[in-house]
């Protein structure tokens, strides 16, 4: 997923990160990456979903807390 992301291939990156999450649903970095990809694509709903999942894994991540607040508004 990271390689596709670096090449600007968002949809291929999404597919790869989603595959990772099927195998490892609590993989924090995959949720973070997907949150940013969807945010950049303008899909606030999916972005919120992945950032929220990341926050459940790491509830003390202040950056994610702030991002979630911004997305909700």
PDB file of N, CA and C in Angstrom, residues 3-4 9 11-12 17 20 24 26 29 32 37 39 43-44 46-47 51 53 55-56 58 61 65 67 71 73:
ATOM      1  N   UNK A   3       3.761   1.762  -1.274  1.00  0.00           N
ATOM      2  CA  UNK A   3       4.371   2.009  -2.577  1.00  0.00           C
ATOM      3  C   UNK A   3       3.360   2.673  -3.503  1.00  0.00           C
ATOM      4  N   UNK A   4       2.145   2.134  -3.527  1.00  0.00           N
ATOM      5  CA  UNK A   4       1.110   2.748  -4.350  1.00  0.00           C
ATOM      6  C   UNK A   4       0.834   4.184  -3.903  1.00  0.00           C
ATOM      7  N   UNK A   9      -1.087   6.489  -6.431  1.00  0.00           N
ATOM      8  CA  UNK A   9      -2.128   5.562  -6.864  1.00  0.00           C
ATOM      9  C   UNK A   9      -3.039   5.228  -5.685  1.00  0.00           C
ATOM     10  N   UNK A  11      -6.245   4.557  -5.253  1.00  0.00           N
ATOM     11  CA  UNK A  11      -7.202   3.448  -5.257  1.00  0.00           C
ATOM     12  C   UNK A  11      -6.515   2.093  -5.113  1.00  0.00           C
ATOM     13  N   UNK A  12      -5.318   1.951  -5.680  1.00  0.00           N
ATOM     14  CA  UNK A  12      -4.555   0.724  -5.475  1.00  0.00           C
ATOM     15  C   UNK A  12      -4.087   0.625  -4.020  1.00  0.00           C
ATOM     16  N   UNK A  17      -4.354  -1.680   1.535  1.00  0.00           N
ATOM     17  CA  UNK A  17      -4.553  -1.473   2.971  1.00  0.00           C
ATOM     18  C   UNK A  17      -5.804  -2.202   3.469  1.00  0.00           C
ATOM     19  N   UNK A  20      -4.920  -5.773   3.957  1.00  0.00           N
ATOM     20  CA  UNK A  20      -4.178  -5.914   5.217  1.00  0.00           C
ATOM     21  C   UNK A  20      -5.149  -5.968   6.392  1.00  0.00           C
ATOM     22  N   UNK A  24      -5.531  -8.456   9.410  1.00  0.00           N
ATOM     23  CA  UNK A  24      -5.153  -7.893  10.719  1.00  0.00           C
ATOM     24  C   UNK A  24      -6.013  -6.666  10.998  1.00  0.00           C
ATOM     25  N   UNK A  26      -6.823  -4.918  13.452  1.00  0.00           N
ATOM     26  CA  UNK A  26      -6.365  -3.896  14.399  1.00  0.00           C
ATOM     27  C   UNK A  26      -5.014  -3.302  14.018  1.00  0.00           C
ATOM     28  N   UNK A  29      -1.555   1.368  11.666  1.00  0.00           N
ATOM     29  CA  UNK A  29      -1.042   2.176  10.560  1.00  0.00           C
ATOM     30  C   UNK A  29      -1.908   2.071   9.307  1.00  0.00           C
ATOM     31  N   UNK A  32      -4.731   4.437   9.808  1.00  0.00           N
ATOM     32  CA  UNK A  32      -4.254   5.815   9.672  1.00  0.00           C
ATOM     33  C   UNK A  32      -4.084   6.179   8.193  1.00  0.00           C
ATOM     34  N   UNK A  37      -5.994   8.850   3.190  1.00  0.00           N
ATOM     35  CA  UNK A  37      -6.333   8.695   1.770  1.00  0.00           C
ATOM     36  C   UNK A  37      -7.771   9.140   1.526  1.00  0.00           C
ATOM     37  N   UNK A  39      -9.625  11.039   3.356  1.00  0.00           N
ATOM     38  CA  UNK A  39      -9.753  12.477   3.611  1.00  0.00           C
ATOM     39  C   UNK A  39      -9.307  13.268   2.375  1.00  0.00           C
ATOM     40  N   UNK A  43     -13.774  11.894   1.028  1.00  0.00           N
ATOM     41  CA  UNK A  43     -14.747  10.983   1.634  1.00  0.00           C
ATOM     42  C   UNK A  43     -14.596  11.045   3.153  1.00  0.00           C
ATOM     43  N   UNK A  44     -15.255  12.039   3.741  1.00  0.00           N
ATOM     44  CA  UNK A  44     -15.128  12.252   5.179  1.00  0.00           C
ATOM     45  C   UNK A  44     -15.698  11.090   5.993  1.00  0.00           C
ATOM     46  N   UNK A  46     -15.729   7.762   5.306  1.00  0.00           N
ATOM     47  CA  UNK A  46     -14.769   6.653   5.401  1.00  0.00           C
ATOM     48  C   UNK A  46     -13.514   7.082   6.154  1.00  0.00           C
ATOM     49  N   UNK A  47     -13.129   8.336   5.979  1.00  0.00           N
ATOM     50  CA  UNK A  47     -11.982   8.853   6.707  1.00  0.00           C
ATOM     51  C   UNK A  47     -12.251   8.785   8.210  1.00  0.00           C
ATOM     52  N   UNK A  51     -10.126   6.662  11.025  1.00  0.00           N
ATOM     53  CA  UNK A  51      -9.475   7.369  12.134  1.00  0.00           C
ATOM     54  C   UNK A  51     -10.092   6.936  13.474  1.00  0.00           C
ATOM     55  N   UNK A  53     -11.398   3.998  14.104  1.00  0.00           N
ATOM     56  CA  UNK A  53     -10.873   2.650  14.375  1.00  0.00           C
ATOM     57  C   UNK A  53      -9.457   2.741  14.944  1.00  0.00           C
ATOM     58  N   UNK A  55      -8.255   5.234  16.629  1.00  0.00           N
ATOM     59  CA  UNK A  55      -8.367   5.778  17.987  1.00  0.00           C
ATOM     60  C   UNK A  55      -8.759   4.693  18.990  1.00  0.00           C
ATOM     61  N   UNK A  56      -9.585   3.752  18.571  1.00  0.00           N
ATOM     62  CA  UNK A  56      -9.947   2.635  19.463  1.00  0.00           C
ATOM     63  C   UNK A  56      -8.728   1.782  19.788  1.00  0.00           C
ATOM     64  N   UNK A  58      -5.525   3.002  19.681  1.00  0.00           N
ATOM     65  CA  UNK A  58      -4.617   3.876  20.425  1.00  0.00           C
ATOM     66  C   UNK A  58      -5.377   5.106  20.903  1.00  0.00           C
ATOM     67  N   UNK A  61      -3.938   8.953  21.174  1.00  0.00           N
ATOM     68  CA  UNK A  61      -3.348   9.658  20.037  1.00  0.00           C
ATOM     69  C   UNK A  61      -4.049  11.002  19.846  1.00  0.00           C
ATOM     70  N   UNK A  65      -7.393  12.430  17.581  1.00  0.00           N
ATOM     71  CA  UNK A  65      -8.517  13.080  18.260  1.00  0.00           C
ATOM     72  C   UNK A  65      -8.830  14.414  17.585  1.00  0.00           C
ATOM     73  N   UNK A  67      -8.010  15.358  14.483  1.00  0.00           N
ATOM     74  CA  UNK A  67      -8.497  15.116  13.125  1.00  0.00           C
ATOM     75  C   UNK A  67      -9.976  14.738  13.139  1.00  0.00           C
ATOM     76  N   UNK A  71     -13.041  16.655  11.210  1.00  0.00           N
ATOM     77  CA  UNK A  71     -13.872  15.955  10.230  1.00  0.00           C
ATOM     78  C   UNK A  71     -15.349  16.079  10.598  1.00  0.00           C
ATOM     79  N   UNK A  73     -16.834  18.492  12.023  1.00  0.00           N
ATOM     80  CA  UNK A  73     -17.355  19.864  11.819  1.00  0.00           C
ATOM     81  C   UNK A  73     -17.482  20.231  10.370  1.00  0.00           C
TER      82      UNK A  73
END
